[in-house]
JSON list of C-alpha atoms in Angstrom, two decimals:
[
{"chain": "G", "resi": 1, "resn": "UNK", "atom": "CA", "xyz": [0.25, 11.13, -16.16]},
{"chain": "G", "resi": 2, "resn": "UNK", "atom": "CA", "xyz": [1.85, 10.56, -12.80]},
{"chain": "G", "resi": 3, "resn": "UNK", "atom": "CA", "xyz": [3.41, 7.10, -12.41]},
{"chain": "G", "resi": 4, "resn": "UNK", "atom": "CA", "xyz": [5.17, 5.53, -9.30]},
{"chain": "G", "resi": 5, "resn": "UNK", "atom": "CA", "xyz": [7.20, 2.36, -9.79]},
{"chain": "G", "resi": 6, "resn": "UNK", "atom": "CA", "xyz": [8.81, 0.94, -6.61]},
{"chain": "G", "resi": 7, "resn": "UNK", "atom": "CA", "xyz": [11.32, -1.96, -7.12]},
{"chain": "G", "resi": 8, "resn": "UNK", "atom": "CA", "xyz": [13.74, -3.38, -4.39]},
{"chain": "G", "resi": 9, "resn": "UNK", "atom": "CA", "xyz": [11.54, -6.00, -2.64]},
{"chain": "G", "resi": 10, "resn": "UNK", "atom": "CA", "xyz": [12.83, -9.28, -2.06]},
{"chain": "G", "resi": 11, "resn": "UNK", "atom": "CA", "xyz": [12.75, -12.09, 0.43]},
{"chain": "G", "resi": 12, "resn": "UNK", "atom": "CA", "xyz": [15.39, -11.92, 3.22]},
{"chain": "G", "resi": 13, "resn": "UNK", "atom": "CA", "xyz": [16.45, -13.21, 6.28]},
{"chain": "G", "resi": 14, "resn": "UNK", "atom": "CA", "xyz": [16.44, -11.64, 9.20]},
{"chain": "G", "resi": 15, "resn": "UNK", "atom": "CA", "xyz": [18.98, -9.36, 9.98]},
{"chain": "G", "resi": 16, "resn": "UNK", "atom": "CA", "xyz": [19.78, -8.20, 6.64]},
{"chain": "G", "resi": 17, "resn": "UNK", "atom": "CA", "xyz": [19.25, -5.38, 4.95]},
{"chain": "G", "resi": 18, "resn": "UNK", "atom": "CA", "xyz": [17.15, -3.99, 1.31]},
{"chain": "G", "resi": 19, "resn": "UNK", "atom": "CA", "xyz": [17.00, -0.57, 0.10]},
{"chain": "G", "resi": 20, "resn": "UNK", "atom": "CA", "xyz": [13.20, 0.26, -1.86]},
{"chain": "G", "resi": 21, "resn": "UNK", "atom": "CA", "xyz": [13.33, 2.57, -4.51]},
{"chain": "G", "resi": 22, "resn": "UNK", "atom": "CA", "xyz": [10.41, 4.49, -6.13]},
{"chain": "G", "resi": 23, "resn": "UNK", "atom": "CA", "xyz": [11.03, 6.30, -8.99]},
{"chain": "G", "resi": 24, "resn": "UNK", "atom": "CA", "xyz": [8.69, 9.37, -9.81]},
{"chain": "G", "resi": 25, "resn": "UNK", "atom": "CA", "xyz": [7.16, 10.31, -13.33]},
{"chain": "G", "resi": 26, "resn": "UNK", "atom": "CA", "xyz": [4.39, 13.05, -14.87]},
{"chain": "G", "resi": 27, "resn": "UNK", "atom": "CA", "xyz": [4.99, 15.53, -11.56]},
{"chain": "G", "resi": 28, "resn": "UNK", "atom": "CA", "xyz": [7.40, 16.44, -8.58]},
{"chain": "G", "resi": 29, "resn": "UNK", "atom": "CA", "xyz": [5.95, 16.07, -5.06]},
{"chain": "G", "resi": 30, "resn": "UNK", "atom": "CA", "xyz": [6.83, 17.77, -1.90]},
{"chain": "G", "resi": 31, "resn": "UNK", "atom": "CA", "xyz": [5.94, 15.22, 0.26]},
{"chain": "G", "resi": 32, "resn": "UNK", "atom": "CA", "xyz": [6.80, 11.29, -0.63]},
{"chain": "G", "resi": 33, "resn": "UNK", "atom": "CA", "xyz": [6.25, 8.49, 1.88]},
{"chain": "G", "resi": 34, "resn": "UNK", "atom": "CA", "xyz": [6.15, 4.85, 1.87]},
{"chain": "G", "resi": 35, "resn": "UNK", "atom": "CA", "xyz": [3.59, 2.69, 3.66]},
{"chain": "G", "resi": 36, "resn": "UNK", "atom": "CA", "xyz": [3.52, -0.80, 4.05]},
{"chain": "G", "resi": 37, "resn": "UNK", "atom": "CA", "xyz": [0.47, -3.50, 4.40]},
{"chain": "G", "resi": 38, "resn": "UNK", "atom": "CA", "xyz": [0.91, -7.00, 6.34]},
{"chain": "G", "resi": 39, "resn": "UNK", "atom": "CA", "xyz": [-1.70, -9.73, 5.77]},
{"chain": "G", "resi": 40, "resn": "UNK", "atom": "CA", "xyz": [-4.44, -9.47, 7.16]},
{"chain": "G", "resi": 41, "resn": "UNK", "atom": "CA", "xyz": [-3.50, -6.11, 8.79]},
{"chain": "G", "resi": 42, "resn": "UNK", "atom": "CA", "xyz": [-4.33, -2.50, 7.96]},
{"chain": "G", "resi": 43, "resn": "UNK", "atom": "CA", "xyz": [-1.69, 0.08, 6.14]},
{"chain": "G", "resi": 44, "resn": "UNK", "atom": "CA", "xyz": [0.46, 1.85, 8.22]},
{"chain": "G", "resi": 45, "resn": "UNK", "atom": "CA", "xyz": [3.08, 4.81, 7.89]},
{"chain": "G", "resi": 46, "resn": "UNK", "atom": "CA", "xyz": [6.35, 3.37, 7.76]},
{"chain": "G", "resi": 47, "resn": "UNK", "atom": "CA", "xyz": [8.63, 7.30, 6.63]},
{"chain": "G", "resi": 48, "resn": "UNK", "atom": "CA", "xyz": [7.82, 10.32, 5.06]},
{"chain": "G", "resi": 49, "resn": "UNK", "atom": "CA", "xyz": [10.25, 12.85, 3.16]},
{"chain": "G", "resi": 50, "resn": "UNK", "atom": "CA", "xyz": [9.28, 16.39, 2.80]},
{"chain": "G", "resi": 51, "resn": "UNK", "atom": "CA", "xyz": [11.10, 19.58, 1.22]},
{"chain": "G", "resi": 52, "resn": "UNK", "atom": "CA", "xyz": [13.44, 20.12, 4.35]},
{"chain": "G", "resi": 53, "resn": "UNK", "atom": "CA", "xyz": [11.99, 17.31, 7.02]},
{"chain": "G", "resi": 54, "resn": "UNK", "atom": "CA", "xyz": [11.76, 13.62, 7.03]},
{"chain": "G", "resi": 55, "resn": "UNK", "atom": "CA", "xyz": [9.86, 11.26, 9.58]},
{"chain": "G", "resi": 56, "resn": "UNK", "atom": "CA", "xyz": [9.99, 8.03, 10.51]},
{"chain": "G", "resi": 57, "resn": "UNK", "atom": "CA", "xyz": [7.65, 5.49, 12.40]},
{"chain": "G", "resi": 58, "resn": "UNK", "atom": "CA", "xyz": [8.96, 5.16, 16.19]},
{"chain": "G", "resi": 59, "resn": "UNK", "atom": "CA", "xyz": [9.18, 1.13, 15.80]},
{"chain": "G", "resi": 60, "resn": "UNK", "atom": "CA", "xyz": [11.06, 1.97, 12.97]},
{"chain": "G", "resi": 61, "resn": "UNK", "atom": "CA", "xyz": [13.54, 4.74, 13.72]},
{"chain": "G", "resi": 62, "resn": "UNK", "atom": "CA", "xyz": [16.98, 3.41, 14.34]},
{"chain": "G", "resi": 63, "resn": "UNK", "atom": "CA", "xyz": [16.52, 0.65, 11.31]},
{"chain": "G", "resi": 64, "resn": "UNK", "atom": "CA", "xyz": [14.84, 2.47, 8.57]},
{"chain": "G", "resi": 65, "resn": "UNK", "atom": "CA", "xyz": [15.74, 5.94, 6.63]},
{"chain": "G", "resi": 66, "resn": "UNK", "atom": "CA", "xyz": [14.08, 7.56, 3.84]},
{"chain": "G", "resi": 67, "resn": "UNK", "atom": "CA", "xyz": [15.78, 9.70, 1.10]},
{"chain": "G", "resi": 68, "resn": "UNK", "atom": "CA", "xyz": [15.42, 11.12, -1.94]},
{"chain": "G", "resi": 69, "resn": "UNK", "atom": "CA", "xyz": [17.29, 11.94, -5.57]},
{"chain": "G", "resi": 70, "resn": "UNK", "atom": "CA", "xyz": [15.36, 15.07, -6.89]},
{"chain": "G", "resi": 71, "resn": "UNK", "atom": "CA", "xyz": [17.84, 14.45, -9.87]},
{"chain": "G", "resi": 72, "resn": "UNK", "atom": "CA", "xyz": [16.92, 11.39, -10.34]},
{"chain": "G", "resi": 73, "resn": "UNK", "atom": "CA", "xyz": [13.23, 11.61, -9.14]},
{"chain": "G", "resi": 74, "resn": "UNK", "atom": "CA", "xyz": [13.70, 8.76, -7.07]},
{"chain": "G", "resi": 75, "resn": "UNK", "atom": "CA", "xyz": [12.38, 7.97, -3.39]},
{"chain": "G", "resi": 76, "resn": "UNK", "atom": "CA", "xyz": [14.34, 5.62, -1.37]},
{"chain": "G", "resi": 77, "resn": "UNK", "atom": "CA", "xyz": [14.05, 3.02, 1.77]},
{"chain": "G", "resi": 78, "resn": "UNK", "atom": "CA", "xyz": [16.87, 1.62, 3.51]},
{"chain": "G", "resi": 79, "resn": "UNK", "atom": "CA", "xyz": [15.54, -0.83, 5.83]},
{"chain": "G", "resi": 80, "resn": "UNK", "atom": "CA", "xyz": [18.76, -2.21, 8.04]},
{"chain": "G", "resi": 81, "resn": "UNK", "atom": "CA", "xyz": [18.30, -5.37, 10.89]},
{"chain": "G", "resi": 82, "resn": "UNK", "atom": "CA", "xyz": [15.21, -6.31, 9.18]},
{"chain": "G", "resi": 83, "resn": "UNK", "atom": "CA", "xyz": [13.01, -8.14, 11.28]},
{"chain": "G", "resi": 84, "resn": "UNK", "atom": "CA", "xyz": [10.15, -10.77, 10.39]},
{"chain": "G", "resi": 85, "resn": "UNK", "atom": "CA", "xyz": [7.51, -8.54, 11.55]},
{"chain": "G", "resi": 86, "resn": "UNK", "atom": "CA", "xyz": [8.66, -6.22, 8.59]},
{"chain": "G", "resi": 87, "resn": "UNK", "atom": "CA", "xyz": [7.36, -8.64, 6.14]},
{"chain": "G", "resi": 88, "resn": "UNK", "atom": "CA", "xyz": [4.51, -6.71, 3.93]},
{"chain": "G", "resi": 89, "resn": "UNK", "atom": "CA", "xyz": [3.77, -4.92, 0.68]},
{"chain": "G", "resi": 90, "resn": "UNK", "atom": "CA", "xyz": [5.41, -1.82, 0.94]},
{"chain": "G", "resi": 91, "resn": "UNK", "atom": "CA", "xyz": [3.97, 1.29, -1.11]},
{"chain": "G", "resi": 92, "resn": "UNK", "atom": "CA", "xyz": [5.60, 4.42, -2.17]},
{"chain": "G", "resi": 93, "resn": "UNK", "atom": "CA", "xyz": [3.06, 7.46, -1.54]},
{"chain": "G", "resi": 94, "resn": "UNK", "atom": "CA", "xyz": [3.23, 11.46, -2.85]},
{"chain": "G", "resi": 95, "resn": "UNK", "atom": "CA", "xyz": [1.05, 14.20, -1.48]},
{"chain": "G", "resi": 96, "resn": "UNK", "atom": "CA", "xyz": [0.31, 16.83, -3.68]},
{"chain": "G", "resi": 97, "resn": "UNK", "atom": "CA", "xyz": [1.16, 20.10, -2.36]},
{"chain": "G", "resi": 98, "resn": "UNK", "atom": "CA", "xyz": [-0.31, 22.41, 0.41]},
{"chain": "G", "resi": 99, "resn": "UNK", "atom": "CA", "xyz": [-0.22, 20.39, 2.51]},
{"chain": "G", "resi": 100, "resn": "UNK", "atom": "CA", "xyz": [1.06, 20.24, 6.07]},
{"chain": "G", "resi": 101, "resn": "UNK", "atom": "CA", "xyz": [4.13, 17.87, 6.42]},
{"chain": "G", "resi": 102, "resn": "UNK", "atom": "CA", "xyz": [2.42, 16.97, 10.16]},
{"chain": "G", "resi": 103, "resn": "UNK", "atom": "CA", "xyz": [-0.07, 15.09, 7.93]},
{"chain": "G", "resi": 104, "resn": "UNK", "atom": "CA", "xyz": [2.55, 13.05, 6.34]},
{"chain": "G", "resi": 105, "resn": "UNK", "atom": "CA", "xyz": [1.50, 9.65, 8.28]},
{"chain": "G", "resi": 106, "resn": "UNK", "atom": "CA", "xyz": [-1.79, 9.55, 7.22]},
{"chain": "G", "resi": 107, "resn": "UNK", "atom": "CA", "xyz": [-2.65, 7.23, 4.62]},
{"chain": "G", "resi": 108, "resn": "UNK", "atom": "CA", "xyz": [-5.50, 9.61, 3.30]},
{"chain": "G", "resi": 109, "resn": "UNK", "atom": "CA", "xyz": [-4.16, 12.40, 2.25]},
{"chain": "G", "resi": 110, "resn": "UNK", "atom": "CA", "xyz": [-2.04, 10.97, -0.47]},
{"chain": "G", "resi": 111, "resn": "UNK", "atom": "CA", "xyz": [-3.33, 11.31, -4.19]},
{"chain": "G", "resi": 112, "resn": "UNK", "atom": "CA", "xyz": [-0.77, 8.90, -6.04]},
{"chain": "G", "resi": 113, "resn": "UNK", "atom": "CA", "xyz": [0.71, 5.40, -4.92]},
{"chain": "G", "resi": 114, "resn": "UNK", "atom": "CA", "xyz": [2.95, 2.75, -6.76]},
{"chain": "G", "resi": 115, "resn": "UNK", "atom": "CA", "xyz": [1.60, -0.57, -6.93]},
{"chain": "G", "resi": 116, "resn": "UNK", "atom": "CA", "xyz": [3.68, -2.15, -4.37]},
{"chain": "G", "resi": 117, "resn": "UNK", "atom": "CA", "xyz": [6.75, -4.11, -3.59]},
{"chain": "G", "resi": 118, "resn": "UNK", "atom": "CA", "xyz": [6.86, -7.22, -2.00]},
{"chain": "G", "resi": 119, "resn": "UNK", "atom": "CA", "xyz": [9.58, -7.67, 1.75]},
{"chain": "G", "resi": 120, "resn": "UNK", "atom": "CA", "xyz": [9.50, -10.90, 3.02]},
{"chain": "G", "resi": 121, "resn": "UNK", "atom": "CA", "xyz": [11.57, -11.69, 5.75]},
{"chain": "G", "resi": 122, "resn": "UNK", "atom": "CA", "xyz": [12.35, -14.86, 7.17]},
{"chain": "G", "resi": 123, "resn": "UNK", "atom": "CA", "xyz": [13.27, -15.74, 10.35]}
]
């Protein structure tokens, strides 16, 4: 049985910094991402890690970068300069494979997602 447990969340201030984890059981994944969901607002891509690639959201680049510990089956978020506007419920994401690593930012195309992590930050 696949399993994704992200941990990390927290409540910040602004400015700061957190680093998500998501840690993988039941399968390996070519393709891991993390999303994130504001109140009242839709899910949206936030960085995606593939075999040799990884991509980040545009209003993101610069603050955020994805990795990943195949040892440790672990996917990871470091999210630098945080910003109030980051504030959501961020979800870890794999894509089984076949896939096209272009598709990586959409939402639909991913099989298996944690349950979520909470990132407040305060201003």
């Amino acid at each position: 049985q696949v399993q994704l447990v992200e941990s990390g969340g927290g409540l910040v201030q602004a400015g700061n910094s957190l680093r998500l984890s998501c840690t993988v059981s039941g399968a390996t994944f070519p393709t891991m991402s993390w999303f994130r969901q504001a109140p009242g607002k839709e899910r949206e891509f936030v960085a995606a890690s593939g075999t040799i690639s990884t991509n980040v959201a545009d209003s993101m680049k610069g603050r955020f970068t994805i990795s990943r510990d195949n040892t440790k089956k672990t996917l990871y978020l470091q999210m630098n300069s945080l910003k109030p506007e980051d504030t959501g419920v961020y979800y870890c994401a794999a894509m089984s494979g076949g896939r096209s690593f272009t598709v990586a930012p959409r939402a639909e195309f991913y099989r298996y997602w944690g349950q979520g992590t909470q990132v407040t930050v305060s201003s």
